[in-house]
Amino acid sequence: MAEMDASRSDQAMQRLRAADFMVLPSLLLCDFGDLRREIARLEEAGVQALHLDVMDGHFVPNLTYGMPIVEGIRRLTELPIDVHLMVSDPAKYVQQFVDAGSDCLTIHAEIEQDASEVLQQIREAGVGVGLAVNPETRLETVQSALSWCDLFLVMSVNAGFGGQSFNPVALDKLSQLKESHPQLLLEVDGGVNTSTISACHEAGARLFVVGSAIFGLADYRIAMEQLHDALPT
Ligand code: DX5
Ligand code: ZN
């Protein structure tokens, strides 16, 4: 297992914070039979960080992968690894995901546990701290947890599957958070493509998670260029 490296995670978070905008491919639709090649293709396309979607088949009705894949990807790249935990009991796995080489762990506000406690646990484990909300979750319900966060992930689809349509309720949340919590790193996830990315940027998002609009194209470099071209220069 990869050793936890606090300076690596700190540097990764600094890289995320320093970016005016960054497109993070969501490794949900990639070729898991050839991860080495997929990571190389993404790096060649100019990708600056990766987003890994962990689903437990319980918090969401879909099952993906866990620590061994994070650990395997860690050995393939030095890019920051942003891990989105769509699991019912994230507290149980925080240390294992940190040991596997995650640089930032994002949990969902909709879990049954007290999210603030898990966020504190992530902070103590020495990696970036993120909180996510599904489209139907109101920001009022997460106010007390926000002070623990480096990153806030606004879901623009219901967590669980790639390839869904963008829900504009995310834009209102991003705009509100940009005003109320300017120190938060704002990330948006779900249905982000060349048609929706610029509205997300305008609303305050700086990190854009993209699945189908990258992995649906044969050439990831062209996909990245198209997404960047859709953003204001
Ligand atoms: C959904 C995941 C997303 C998703 C994005 O639960 O968190 O990261 O894979 O995929 P697209 O861009 O296809 O919506
Ligand atoms: Zn995600």
XYZ file of C-alpha atoms and ligand atoms in Angstrom:
248
model
C 0.000 0.000 0.000
C 1.213 3.522 -0.760
C 2.451 5.328 2.331
C 0.521 8.420 3.296
C 2.474 11.474 2.279
C 1.219 14.683 3.880
C 3.388 16.929 1.750
C 2.094 15.289 -1.450
C -1.491 15.894 -0.418
C -0.730 19.499 0.666
C 0.908 20.172 -2.676
C -2.004 18.595 -4.507
C -4.472 20.822 -2.669
C -2.325 23.868 -3.428
C -2.412 22.934 -7.110
C -6.199 22.680 -7.025
C -6.480 26.004 -5.198
C -4.100 27.793 -7.549
C -6.054 26.928 -10.685
C -8.404 29.463 -12.282
C -10.211 26.407 -13.558
C -9.434 22.737 -13.827
C -11.183 19.879 -15.631
C -11.024 16.638 -13.652
C -11.895 13.483 -15.603
C -14.216 11.194 -13.668
C -12.831 7.687 -14.008
C -16.153 5.938 -14.256
C -16.394 5.391 -17.974
C -12.731 4.712 -18.720
C -11.266 1.377 -19.807
C -10.529 -0.393 -16.525
C -8.898 -3.182 -18.489
C -6.063 -0.847 -19.397
C -5.744 1.784 -16.698
C -2.066 2.399 -17.403
C -2.878 3.467 -20.953
C -5.910 5.485 -19.870
C -3.892 7.486 -17.324
C -1.129 8.053 -19.895
C -3.689 9.270 -22.453
C -5.214 11.650 -19.906
C -1.798 13.024 -18.927
C -0.916 13.493 -22.604
C -4.195 15.376 -23.032
C -3.052 17.875 -20.386
C -5.203 16.668 -17.496
C -4.061 18.192 -14.169
C -5.972 16.064 -11.627
C -8.177 12.955 -11.488
C -11.608 12.426 -9.927
C -12.367 8.905 -8.680
C -15.990 7.895 -8.054
C -16.364 5.346 -5.279
C -19.887 3.886 -4.985
C -21.007 1.229 -2.527
C -24.283 -0.006 -4.034
C -26.044 1.227 -0.877
C -25.728 5.009 -0.626
C -26.283 5.003 -4.389
C -27.783 2.185 -6.481
C -24.524 1.586 -8.309
C -21.299 -0.169 -7.373
C -17.892 0.875 -8.682
C -14.532 0.335 -7.014
C -12.658 0.947 -3.790
C -9.216 1.340 -2.256
C -7.265 -1.094 -4.488
C -8.103 0.891 -7.625
C -7.153 4.169 -5.927
C -3.902 2.551 -4.823
C -3.243 1.186 -8.322
C -3.879 4.571 -9.933
C -1.647 6.220 -7.331
C 1.238 4.094 -8.591
C 0.527 5.168 -12.179
C 0.498 8.942 -11.707
C 1.618 11.882 -9.608
C -1.480 13.881 -10.502
C -3.679 14.980 -7.565
C -6.314 12.326 -6.826
C -9.703 13.672 -5.758
C -11.856 10.862 -4.339
C -15.653 11.222 -4.289
C -17.074 8.821 -1.712
C -20.670 7.895 -2.511
C -20.847 5.475 0.401
C -23.139 5.196 3.407
C -20.402 4.790 6.020
C -17.355 6.773 4.876
C -15.889 7.026 8.410
C -15.085 3.344 8.252
C -12.822 3.774 5.205
C -11.186 7.198 5.595
C -7.801 5.889 6.719
C -7.730 3.205 4.042
C -8.427 5.715 1.276
C -5.732 7.996 2.675
C -3.253 5.099 2.808
C -4.206 4.219 -0.783
C -2.952 7.618 -1.935
C -5.979 9.942 -2.030
C -5.147 13.646 -1.882
C -8.679 14.820 -1.104
C -11.681 12.915 0.249
C -15.207 14.162 -0.370
C -18.131 12.698 1.544
C -21.846 13.297 1.032
C -23.914 15.463 3.356
C -26.826 12.996 2.968
C -25.164 10.202 4.964
C -26.833 9.213 8.222
C -23.755 9.928 10.328
C -22.853 13.447 11.439
C -20.946 14.720 8.391
C -18.947 17.208 10.508
C -17.453 14.365 12.519
C -16.324 12.559 9.386
C -14.939 15.804 7.937
C -12.885 16.243 11.117
C -11.659 12.689 10.775
C -10.523 13.424 7.203
C -8.783 16.605 8.391
C -6.945 14.649 11.086
C -5.923 12.051 8.507
C -4.043 14.831 6.704
C -5.693 15.101 3.287
C -7.999 17.668 1.657
C -11.525 17.773 3.089
C -14.579 17.852 0.821
C -18.355 17.805 1.267
C -20.861 17.045 -1.524
C -24.581 17.696 -1.853
C -27.070 16.086 -4.198
C -29.419 18.380 -6.164
C -32.304 18.069 -3.691
C -30.201 18.900 -0.623
C -30.532 22.506 0.473
C -27.439 24.467 1.469
C -29.134 25.532 4.709
C -28.766 21.960 5.955
C -24.962 21.973 5.642
C -24.048 25.365 7.081
C -22.431 24.043 10.241
C -20.292 21.552 8.340
C -18.874 24.108 5.906
C -16.228 25.403 8.292
C -14.496 22.006 8.117
C -14.205 21.984 4.338
C -11.500 22.882 1.846
C -13.700 21.877 -1.049
C -17.439 21.838 -1.676
C -18.827 19.609 -4.398
C -22.138 20.696 -5.884
C -23.762 17.743 -7.652
C -25.567 18.716 -10.832
C -27.064 15.214 -11.151
C -28.143 12.703 -8.535
C -25.016 10.866 -7.483
C -24.804 7.352 -8.878
C -24.376 7.293 -12.628
C -22.478 9.035 -15.389
C -24.217 10.340 -18.487
C -27.147 12.159 -16.822
C -28.413 15.632 -17.778
C -27.203 18.718 -15.969
C -29.576 20.072 -13.302
C -29.334 23.910 -13.195
C -30.177 23.975 -9.465
C -26.413 23.543 -9.081
C -25.830 27.025 -10.495
C -27.839 28.715 -7.730
C -25.911 26.812 -5.088
C -22.563 27.691 -6.630
C -23.481 31.391 -6.809
C -24.658 31.405 -3.204
C -21.527 29.670 -1.952
C -19.240 31.909 -3.967
C -20.757 34.860 -2.099
C -21.098 33.350 1.344
C -17.901 31.223 1.495
C -15.343 32.712 -0.892
C -12.565 30.609 0.643
C -14.175 27.302 -0.463
C -12.886 25.525 -3.520
C -16.061 24.988 -5.554
C -16.401 21.851 -7.662
C -19.296 20.766 -9.872
C -20.030 17.194 -10.964
C -22.600 15.713 -13.342
C -23.602 16.571 -16.887
C -20.722 19.026 -17.286
C -19.930 19.392 -20.989
C -19.182 22.075 -23.572
C -22.760 23.426 -23.254
C -22.881 23.658 -19.447
C -19.302 24.338 -18.314
C -19.292 28.087 -18.866
C -22.434 28.680 -16.780
C -20.795 26.663 -13.980
C -17.665 28.783 -14.245
C -19.704 31.964 -14.179
C -21.542 30.740 -11.086
C -18.231 30.219 -9.265
C -17.059 26.657 -9.891
C -13.329 26.252 -10.472
C -13.111 22.454 -10.569
C -15.178 20.701 -13.234
C -15.708 16.959 -13.041
C -16.320 15.521 -16.483
C -17.130 11.929 -17.436
C -18.977 11.364 -20.719
C -17.784 14.569 -22.386
C -14.228 13.183 -22.172
C -14.588 9.400 -22.291
C -17.252 9.582 -24.991
C -14.677 11.003 -27.399
C -11.950 8.932 -29.011
C -9.348 11.665 -28.502
C -9.096 13.000 -24.930
C -6.904 15.898 -26.043
C -9.681 17.151 -28.320
C -12.220 16.699 -25.517
C -10.066 18.765 -23.137
C -9.524 21.454 -25.771
C -13.240 21.695 -26.473
C -14.006 22.073 -22.768
C -11.331 24.743 -22.320
C -12.542 26.550 -25.443
C -16.034 26.687 -23.964
C -14.697 28.590 -20.949
C -14.069 32.342 -21.022
C -10.455 33.178 -21.865
C -21.917 10.708 -10.705
C -20.416 10.875 -10.616
C -19.833 11.726 -11.680
C -20.104 11.258 -13.077
C -19.835 12.325 -14.078
O -22.382 10.142 -9.540
O -20.067 11.462 -9.389
O -18.453 11.980 -11.445
O -19.372 10.119 -13.399
O -20.153 11.840 -15.335
P -20.874 12.730 -16.453
O -19.905 13.829 -16.797
O -21.078 11.766 -17.571
O -22.141 13.255 -15.866
Zn -17.998 12.276 -8.864
